[in-house]
Amino acid sequence: MKMKVRNKAAFTDEVTALEKENARVAYEAALEGIVLLENDGTLPLTPGKIALYGAGAGMTIKGGTGSGEVHERHAVTIREGMEAAGFTVTTDHWIEDYAEAYRVGEAAYTRKFRQGLLKLDIANIMASPYQYPFGQPVTLGDIMRSDTDTCIYVIARQAGEGADRKLKSFEYSLSDIEKENIALCAASYEKFIVAVNVGSVFDLSFLDEIEGINAVIYFAQQGMEGGRAFADLITGKSVPSAKTVDTWPKDYKDIPFAMDYSYLNGDLDEEYYREGIYVGYRYFDSYDVEPRYPFGYGLSYTTFSIEKENVELVGTKVMVRANVTNTGSTYSGKEVVQLYASCPQTGMAKEYQRLAAFAKTGVIAPGGTETIVLSFDMKDLASYREADAAWVLEAGDYILRLGASSRDTEAVAALVLDGEAVVEQCTNVSRTVLEVREMDPPALKDTNEEKDAAEAQDADLLRIPVPAPAFETEVCEYRDPKIYESPVSDAVLDVLSTEELCEVVAGTGMVGNGPRFFDAMGSAGYTTGAFIEKGLPNVCLADGPAGLRLQKVSTVTRSGNVKAAEPMLSALKYLPDPVQKVMFGDPDRQPCVYQFTTAFPVGLALAQTWNTKLVERVGDAVGKEMERYGVTYWLAPGMNIHRNPLCGRNFEYYSEDPLLTGKMAAAMSRGVQSHRGCFVTIKHFCCNNQEDNRNRTNANVNERALREIYLRGFRIAVQEGHARALMTSYNKVNGTYVNNSYELLTKVLRNEWGFDGLVMTDWFATGKGLGSHSAAIEAGNDLIMPGGKGVVRELRAKLKSGELDGTALRRCAANVIRGVTESRIYQAYRRMYKEK
């Protein structure tokens, strides 16, 4: 492609002011996203000699593989962070030996990869990235040479798109060599800390088997500043304030239908969501299953008390005012306050409790108190009744529980609804084709119904009467999309013929085939540039969600073409050398262009901050880089539910809880879209809760669970975050590919929720054996990505035969065009042509 450096990519690799500014935001996000799981008082540490072992010590994993990769200038490892904080690492020999083992293993993997290419087994290898070796043995000699009484062992695992984590490969649990190493270190060092550098819940059953582990830190994957943040938490320069966003089971099999998930049941084509609404803590709390760590759990170096001040109901809005006091004597810190609601078990079976609101304090000094307000609309406690397609608040007591985790709460009030209230009347949209027989609801036990009744009658428990007539019924209007008003004027659309609109709704490939007005090097895709002369430039779409995935270094050939100087996807570095020479430029001989972006903590780690203001700042930082490099659509945030810890992309997503997921995505959306012409793309809509066979698997899920668990977060992101774009998932839901689902994309997304932005497919999600290109347009999926000439030809043929409705095509094209005309690229285009 010809060079068009119209963005602010630099011809020098000097560190920019924006890099420094965004690195600070990444550091602060990492500080608040590292969870302290166990601590007997060993932490914090005073800098001095320290032994570091484990796969993540010197090669700390900053994020996952695949489209979620980010190409930052440098990522700080735990070893580097500790050394910068004043520690002397005394196990350099072990760390270097591990690095050599990694190099040897990667060379062997490269050979296997290239053999796979010859066998045309590319898909299988792409879904199985090189896994970090578990590490060589720690010996008594290593321990003697370390000359210290303090040790940190860093367990590391990496996952990515295209494959789920495998139980038999120790991707969820310790290998034998790691278990032996940890046992020896625990017995040999006076102070021994385990850090878990993994992007999802990990099996910690070894804590029950090995004595002498003084502290456990869930580092997760914290981006480019993670090592620095880790060291500052270890030393007490900063105080841990993160909380878990998933329930950590004692045993994997404690999860409902654990062995039926994904590849484990031998059927990758059909996935049955038999747990219904009982996902994560909703299951553990309702069925009295003791977790290892509950949802919303995390330790600090100090302690806090949370006391209710008052509860107020204004209309249908509930406000709980609470006083948070730092009851410690040494450390200042932040606390996450959580409010749960137990709904009456008078009709539909319901979970024991659900998260209703949360808030994070500022830094509170020892003895200090901060007053916070947690608020929500009582309508949000409604359950979806499939029988009449209605969101319903059933009569009875709604117990509010205030505390510091899902298992550490106190009942503070009862909202007493005097009659049933239908708050929204909908239409059932996703009838199951295959029967989903859900698990039996939990028996009402002392810990549920009787306990709630006792608490509700307690004289000290505030009882607030709520009249059912206070709730108005919102009736959803289902309009035919053919009569929708176009988001752009007919004058704009009429410049292009109906056949030309087929090009508007198709992307131009991952390498941008055809003419382009603008290029952010390394974009995941482009809208069409075929009509630049008619007033419609192309815009760029870049991957996420841990930051912008662009080419860090590009080279410019004598002819003015631009090539990546290194692979965009880590798997591509294993291609044969001759292929790489053709694909990539030579930075030693050709001029270079630099686009250094920031690797932020992964989505799960950001959610562990429970700090929406901080996540909004991360979004603002991403928006600044989008402005700098000319990206219009950021393909993030990812917000699928953590239905099972083995999902290969859980690191990209926020939580098992839809409210927390939606609030985080809304905050990220506000931050990014505070920059004019920069848009988020919430994904993957919906039920993309596994990666094995993701292109063809069918999620069989009853409508109540679909709406209450898997769609709710998206609704919050749309209605509170005003996300301007959405990406449909690869999979089917109840027999229909989501990108072909008129019910989900038009009836729910646009009619019920009022979404008026752009809907795009995931990459290569339509085509032979998958969703139909034309049916996607008919359903309300505006843009086919990455598109290409084949898509355009098929759409034109369907248009000619009458199988593709011209009005639907026009509506989708209008949504694409509006996004382009509101972009910063369009403004630059207008200025350039005005000058001409």
PDB file of N, CA and C in Angstrom, residues 684-746:
ATOM      1  N   HIS A 684     -18.644  -9.520  22.592  1.00  0.00           N
ATOM      2  CA  HIS A 684     -19.163 -10.077  21.350  1.00  0.00           C
ATOM      3  C   HIS A 684     -20.613 -10.436  21.615  1.00  0.00           C
ATOM      4  N   PHE A 685     -21.527  -9.795  20.974  1.00  0.00           N
ATOM      5  CA  PHE A 685     -22.958  -9.879  21.214  1.00  0.00           C
ATOM      6  C   PHE A 685     -23.533 -11.079  20.466  1.00  0.00           C
ATOM      7  N   CYS A 686     -23.927 -12.138  21.119  1.00  0.00           N
ATOM      8  CA  CYS A 686     -23.898 -12.404  22.555  1.00  0.00           C
ATOM      9  C   CYS A 686     -23.651 -13.906  22.758  1.00  0.00           C
ATOM     10  N   CYS A 687     -23.469 -14.319  24.015  1.00  0.00           N
ATOM     11  CA  CYS A 687     -23.229 -15.719  24.399  1.00  0.00           C
ATOM     12  C   CYS A 687     -21.971 -16.298  23.768  1.00  0.00           C
ATOM     13  N   ASN A 688     -20.957 -15.467  23.550  1.00  0.00           N
ATOM     14  CA  ASN A 688     -19.654 -15.968  23.118  1.00  0.00           C
ATOM     15  C   ASN A 688     -18.881 -16.328  24.394  1.00  0.00           C
ATOM     16  N   ASN A 689     -19.294 -17.417  25.025  1.00  0.00           N
ATOM     17  CA  ASN A 689     -18.739 -17.787  26.324  1.00  0.00           C
ATOM     18  C   ASN A 689     -17.790 -18.964  26.250  1.00  0.00           C
ATOM     19  N   GLN A 690     -17.397 -19.343  25.037  1.00  0.00           N
ATOM     20  CA  GLN A 690     -16.367 -20.355  24.847  1.00  0.00           C
ATOM     21  C   GLN A 690     -15.681 -20.081  23.524  1.00  0.00           C
ATOM     22  N   GLU A 691     -14.456 -20.612  23.369  1.00  0.00           N
ATOM     23  CA  GLU A 691     -13.657 -20.359  22.179  1.00  0.00           C
ATOM     24  C   GLU A 691     -13.519 -21.586  21.272  1.00  0.00           C
ATOM     25  N   ASP A 692     -13.503 -22.776  21.822  1.00  0.00           N
ATOM     26  CA  ASP A 692     -13.440 -23.967  20.975  1.00  0.00           C
ATOM     27  C   ASP A 692     -14.670 -23.988  20.064  1.00  0.00           C
ATOM     28  N   ASN A 693     -14.429 -24.119  18.760  1.00  0.00           N
ATOM     29  CA  ASN A 693     -15.503 -24.179  17.764  1.00  0.00           C
ATOM     30  C   ASN A 693     -16.394 -22.937  17.817  1.00  0.00           C
ATOM     31  N   ARG A 694     -15.808 -21.800  18.128  1.00  0.00           N
ATOM     32  CA  ARG A 694     -16.606 -20.591  18.327  1.00  0.00           C
ATOM     33  C   ARG A 694     -17.372 -20.179  17.084  1.00  0.00           C
ATOM     34  N   ASN A 695     -16.904 -20.554  15.901  1.00  0.00           N
ATOM     35  CA  ASN A 695     -17.569 -20.155  14.661  1.00  0.00           C
ATOM     36  C   ASN A 695     -18.869 -20.907  14.408  1.00  0.00           C
ATOM     37  N   ARG A 696     -19.043 -22.048  15.060  1.00  0.00           N
ATOM     38  CA  ARG A 696     -20.208 -22.876  14.740  1.00  0.00           C
ATOM     39  C   ARG A 696     -20.995 -23.361  15.951  1.00  0.00           C
ATOM     40  N   THR A 697     -20.494 -23.152  17.134  1.00  0.00           N
ATOM     41  CA  THR A 697     -21.206 -23.672  18.301  1.00  0.00           C
ATOM     42  C   THR A 697     -22.545 -22.971  18.479  1.00  0.00           C
ATOM     43  N   ASN A 698     -23.494 -23.699  19.007  1.00  0.00           N
ATOM     44  CA  ASN A 698     -24.843 -23.184  19.217  1.00  0.00           C
ATOM     45  C   ASN A 698     -25.114 -23.088  20.707  1.00  0.00           C
ATOM     46  N   ALA A 699     -25.335 -21.876  21.204  1.00  0.00           N
ATOM     47  CA  ALA A 699     -25.651 -21.671  22.617  1.00  0.00           C
ATOM     48  C   ALA A 699     -27.141 -21.864  22.820  1.00  0.00           C
ATOM     49  N   ASN A 700     -27.506 -22.946  23.462  1.00  0.00           N
ATOM     50  CA  ASN A 700     -28.905 -23.224  23.773  1.00  0.00           C
ATOM     51  C   ASN A 700     -29.197 -22.666  25.156  1.00  0.00           C
ATOM     52  N   VAL A 701     -29.968 -21.602  25.203  1.00  0.00           N
ATOM     53  CA  VAL A 701     -30.178 -20.896  26.465  1.00  0.00           C
ATOM     54  C   VAL A 701     -31.617 -20.402  26.525  1.00  0.00           C
ATOM     55  N   ASN A 702     -32.257 -20.620  27.651  1.00  0.00           N
ATOM     56  CA  ASN A 702     -33.624 -20.136  27.824  1.00  0.00           C
ATOM     57  C   ASN A 702     -33.639 -18.617  27.927  1.00  0.00           C
ATOM     58  N   GLU A 703     -34.781 -18.053  27.530  1.00  0.00           N
ATOM     59  CA  GLU A 703     -34.827 -16.596  27.371  1.00  0.00           C
ATOM     60  C   GLU A 703     -34.592 -15.833  28.667  1.00  0.00           C
ATOM     61  N   ARG A 704     -35.060 -16.359  29.771  1.00  0.00           N
ATOM     62  CA  ARG A 704     -34.847 -15.627  31.024  1.00  0.00           C
ATOM     63  C   ARG A 704     -33.357 -15.480  31.321  1.00  0.00           C
ATOM     64  N   ALA A 705     -32.612 -16.582  31.242  1.00  0.00           N
ATOM     65  CA  ALA A 705     -31.174 -16.509  31.492  1.00  0.00           C
ATOM     66  C   ALA A 705     -30.496 -15.636  30.452  1.00  0.00           C
ATOM     67  N   LEU A 706     -30.935 -15.736  29.210  1.00  0.00           N
ATOM     68  CA  LEU A 706     -30.358 -14.912  28.148  1.00  0.00           C
ATOM     69  C   LEU A 706     -30.481 -13.438  28.499  1.00  0.00           C
ATOM     70  N   ARG A 707     -31.661 -13.036  28.925  1.00  0.00           N
ATOM     71  CA  ARG A 707     -31.897 -11.614  29.182  1.00  0.00           C
ATOM     72  C   ARG A 707     -31.282 -11.149  30.516  1.00  0.00           C
ATOM     73  N   GLU A 708     -31.407 -11.954  31.567  1.00  0.00           N
ATOM     74  CA  GLU A 708     -30.940 -11.505  32.876  1.00  0.00           C
ATOM     75  C   GLU A 708     -29.429 -11.576  33.025  1.00  0.00           C
ATOM     76  N   ILE A 709     -28.786 -12.531  32.349  1.00  0.00           N
ATOM     77  CA  ILE A 709     -27.345 -12.724  32.530  1.00  0.00           C
ATOM     78  C   ILE A 709     -26.543 -12.251  31.321  1.00  0.00           C
ATOM     79  N   TYR A 710     -26.881 -12.714  30.135  1.00  0.00           N
ATOM     80  CA  TYR A 710     -25.993 -12.539  28.989  1.00  0.00           C
ATOM     81  C   TYR A 710     -26.266 -11.279  28.167  1.00  0.00           C
ATOM     82  N   LEU A 711     -27.449 -10.684  28.310  1.00  0.00           N
ATOM     83  CA  LEU A 711     -27.742  -9.453  27.585  1.00  0.00           C
ATOM     84  C   LEU A 711     -27.693  -8.213  28.473  1.00  0.00           C
ATOM     85  N   ARG A 712     -27.817  -8.401  29.775  1.00  0.00           N
ATOM     86  CA  ARG A 712     -27.975  -7.231  30.639  1.00  0.00           C
ATOM     87  C   ARG A 712     -26.780  -6.285  30.576  1.00  0.00           C
ATOM     88  N   GLY A 713     -25.567  -6.816  30.588  1.00  0.00           N
ATOM     89  CA  GLY A 713     -24.397  -5.958  30.525  1.00  0.00           C
ATOM     90  C   GLY A 713     -24.370  -5.126  29.259  1.00  0.00           C
ATOM     91  N   PHE A 714     -24.736  -5.737  28.134  1.00  0.00           N
ATOM     92  CA  PHE A 714     -24.775  -4.999  26.874  1.00  0.00           C
ATOM     93  C   PHE A 714     -25.802  -3.870  26.939  1.00  0.00           C
ATOM     94  N   ARG A 715     -26.929  -4.144  27.577  1.00  0.00           N
ATOM     95  CA  ARG A 715     -27.958  -3.104  27.691  1.00  0.00           C
ATOM     96  C   ARG A 715     -27.435  -1.909  28.481  1.00  0.00           C
ATOM     97  N   ILE A 716     -26.732  -2.171  29.565  1.00  0.00           N
ATOM     98  CA  ILE A 716     -26.169  -1.082  30.368  1.00  0.00           C
ATOM     99  C   ILE A 716     -25.161  -0.278  29.539  1.00  0.00           C
ATOM    100  N   ALA A 717     -24.311  -0.979  28.788  1.00  0.00           N
ATOM    101  CA  ALA A 717     -23.309  -0.286  27.969  1.00  0.00           C
ATOM    102  C   ALA A 717     -23.964   0.581  26.909  1.00  0.00           C
ATOM    103  N   VAL A 718     -25.095   0.128  26.375  1.00  0.00           N
ATOM    104  CA  VAL A 718     -25.817   0.893  25.355  1.00  0.00           C
ATOM    105  C   VAL A 718     -26.536   2.084  25.969  1.00  0.00           C
ATOM    106  N   GLN A 719     -27.269   1.848  27.060  1.00  0.00           N
ATOM    107  CA  GLN A 719     -28.132   2.894  27.587  1.00  0.00           C
ATOM    108  C   GLN A 719     -27.428   3.855  28.539  1.00  0.00           C
ATOM    109  N   GLU A 720     -26.383   3.391  29.230  1.00  0.00           N
ATOM    110  CA  GLU A 720     -25.656   4.283  30.131  1.00  0.00           C
ATOM    111  C   GLU A 720     -24.345   4.763  29.532  1.00  0.00           C
ATOM    112  N   GLY A 721     -23.690   3.914  28.766  1.00  0.00           N
ATOM    113  CA  GLY A 721     -22.419   4.295  28.159  1.00  0.00           C
ATOM    114  C   GLY A 721     -22.565   4.856  26.766  1.00  0.00           C
ATOM    115  N   HIS A 722     -23.762   4.695  26.172  1.00  0.00           N
ATOM    116  CA  HIS A 722     -24.051   5.183  24.824  1.00  0.00           C
ATOM    117  C   HIS A 722     -23.008   4.705  23.809  1.00  0.00           C
ATOM    118  N   ALA A 723     -22.661   3.423  23.945  1.00  0.00           N
ATOM    119  CA  ALA A 723     -21.708   2.828  23.002  1.00  0.00           C
ATOM    120  C   ALA A 723     -22.209   3.031  21.580  1.00  0.00           C
ATOM    121  N   ARG A 724     -21.306   3.439  20.700  1.00  0.00           N
ATOM    122  CA  ARG A 724     -21.709   3.802  19.345  1.00  0.00           C
ATOM    123  C   ARG A 724     -21.596   2.660  18.340  1.00  0.00           C
ATOM    124  N   ALA A 725     -21.003   1.541  18.745  1.00  0.00           N
ATOM    125  CA  ALA A 725     -20.927   0.400  17.825  1.00  0.00           C
ATOM    126  C   ALA A 725     -20.961  -0.885  18.624  1.00  0.00           C
ATOM    127  N   LEU A 726     -21.334  -1.948  17.940  1.00  0.00           N
ATOM    128  CA  LEU A 726     -21.460  -3.261  18.563  1.00  0.00           C
ATOM    129  C   LEU A 726     -21.017  -4.313  17.562  1.00  0.00           C
ATOM    130  N   MET A 727     -20.309  -5.331  18.048  1.00  0.00           N
ATOM    131  CA  MET A 727     -19.857  -6.439  17.202  1.00  0.00           C
ATOM    132  C   MET A 727     -20.641  -7.700  17.546  1.00  0.00           C
ATOM    133  N   THR A 728     -21.202  -8.317  16.530  1.00  0.00           N
ATOM    134  CA  THR A 728     -21.910  -9.570  16.759  1.00  0.00           C
ATOM    135  C   THR A 728     -20.915 -10.714  16.889  1.00  0.00           C
ATOM    136  N   SER A 729     -21.329 -11.753  17.619  1.00  0.00           N
ATOM    137  CA  SER A 729     -20.443 -12.877  17.899  1.00  0.00           C
ATOM    138  C   SER A 729     -20.470 -13.894  16.771  1.00  0.00           C
ATOM    139  N   TYR A 730     -19.525 -14.821  16.816  1.00  0.00           N
ATOM    140  CA  TYR A 730     -19.441 -15.876  15.815  1.00  0.00           C
ATOM    141  C   TYR A 730     -20.572 -16.899  15.955  1.00  0.00           C
ATOM    142  N   ASN A 731     -20.941 -17.188  17.160  1.00  0.00           N
ATOM    143  CA  ASN A 731     -21.772 -18.352  17.463  1.00  0.00           C
ATOM    144  C   ASN A 731     -23.243 -18.161  17.111  1.00  0.00           C
ATOM    145  N   LYS A 732     -23.972 -19.255  17.203  1.00  0.00           N
ATOM    146  CA  LYS A 732     -25.427 -19.229  17.114  1.00  0.00           C
ATOM    147  C   LYS A 732     -25.994 -19.099  18.526  1.00  0.00           C
ATOM    148  N   VAL A 733     -27.199 -18.571  18.610  1.00  0.00           N
ATOM    149  CA  VAL A 733     -27.982 -18.617  19.836  1.00  0.00           C
ATOM    150  C   VAL A 733     -29.324 -19.249  19.482  1.00  0.00           C
ATOM    151  N   ASN A 734     -29.599 -20.362  20.102  1.00  0.00           N
ATOM    152  CA  ASN A 734     -30.837 -21.102  19.851  1.00  0.00           C
ATOM    153  C   ASN A 734     -31.082 -21.345  18.362  1.00  0.00           C
ATOM    154  N   GLY A 735     -30.014 -21.788  17.697  1.00  0.00           N
ATOM    155  CA  GLY A 735     -30.136 -22.249  16.328  1.00  0.00           C
ATOM    156  C   GLY A 735     -29.906 -21.220  15.247  1.00  0.00           C
ATOM    157  N   THR A 736     -29.766 -19.943  15.599  1.00  0.00           N
ATOM    158  CA  THR A 736     -29.578 -18.885  14.597  1.00  0.00           C
ATOM    159  C   THR A 736     -28.280 -18.141  14.862  1.00  0.00           C
ATOM    160  N   TYR A 737     -27.478 -17.974  13.814  1.00  0.00           N
ATOM    161  CA  TYR A 737     -26.277 -17.160  13.977  1.00  0.00           C
ATOM    162  C   TYR A 737     -26.686 -15.764  14.431  1.00  0.00           C
ATOM    163  N   VAL A 738     -25.980 -15.238  15.417  1.00  0.00           N
ATOM    164  CA  VAL A 738     -26.365 -13.945  15.967  1.00  0.00           C
ATOM    165  C   VAL A 738     -26.347 -12.869  14.892  1.00  0.00           C
ATOM    166  N   ASN A 739     -25.383 -12.931  13.983  1.00  0.00           N
ATOM    167  CA  ASN A 739     -25.336 -11.896  12.941  1.00  0.00           C
ATOM    168  C   ASN A 739     -26.496 -12.003  11.963  1.00  0.00           C
ATOM    169  N   ASN A 740     -27.265 -13.079  12.031  1.00  0.00           N
ATOM    170  CA  ASN A 740     -28.449 -13.254  11.188  1.00  0.00           C
ATOM    171  C   ASN A 740     -29.748 -13.155  11.995  1.00  0.00           C
ATOM    172  N   SER A 741     -29.643 -12.751  13.254  1.00  0.00           N
ATOM    173  CA  SER A 741     -30.808 -12.759  14.138  1.00  0.00           C
ATOM    174  C   SER A 741     -31.514 -11.405  14.147  1.00  0.00           C
ATOM    175  N   TYR A 742     -32.607 -11.315  13.419  1.00  0.00           N
ATOM    176  CA  TYR A 742     -33.441 -10.117  13.417  1.00  0.00           C
ATOM    177  C   TYR A 742     -33.985  -9.859  14.825  1.00  0.00           C
ATOM    178  N   GLU A 743     -34.303 -10.941  15.550  1.00  0.00           N
ATOM    179  CA  GLU A 743     -34.874 -10.799  16.883  1.00  0.00           C
ATOM    180  C   GLU A 743     -33.894 -10.110  17.843  1.00  0.00           C
ATOM    181  N   LEU A 744     -32.627 -10.528  17.818  1.00  0.00           N
ATOM    182  CA  LEU A 744     -31.655  -9.950  18.734  1.00  0.00           C
ATOM    183  C   LEU A 744     -31.164  -8.583  18.279  1.00  0.00           C
ATOM    184  N   LEU A 745     -30.918  -8.435  16.980  1.00  0.00           N
ATOM    185  CA  LEU A 745     -30.293  -7.204  16.495  1.00  0.00           C
ATOM    186  C   LEU A 745     -31.285  -6.070  16.266  1.00  0.00           C
ATOM    187  N   THR A 746     -32.505  -6.406  15.920  1.00  0.00           N
ATOM    188  CA  THR A 746     -33.491  -5.355  15.674  1.00  0.00           C
ATOM    189  C   THR A 746     -34.501  -5.248  16.809  1.00  0.00           C
TER     190      THR A 746
END
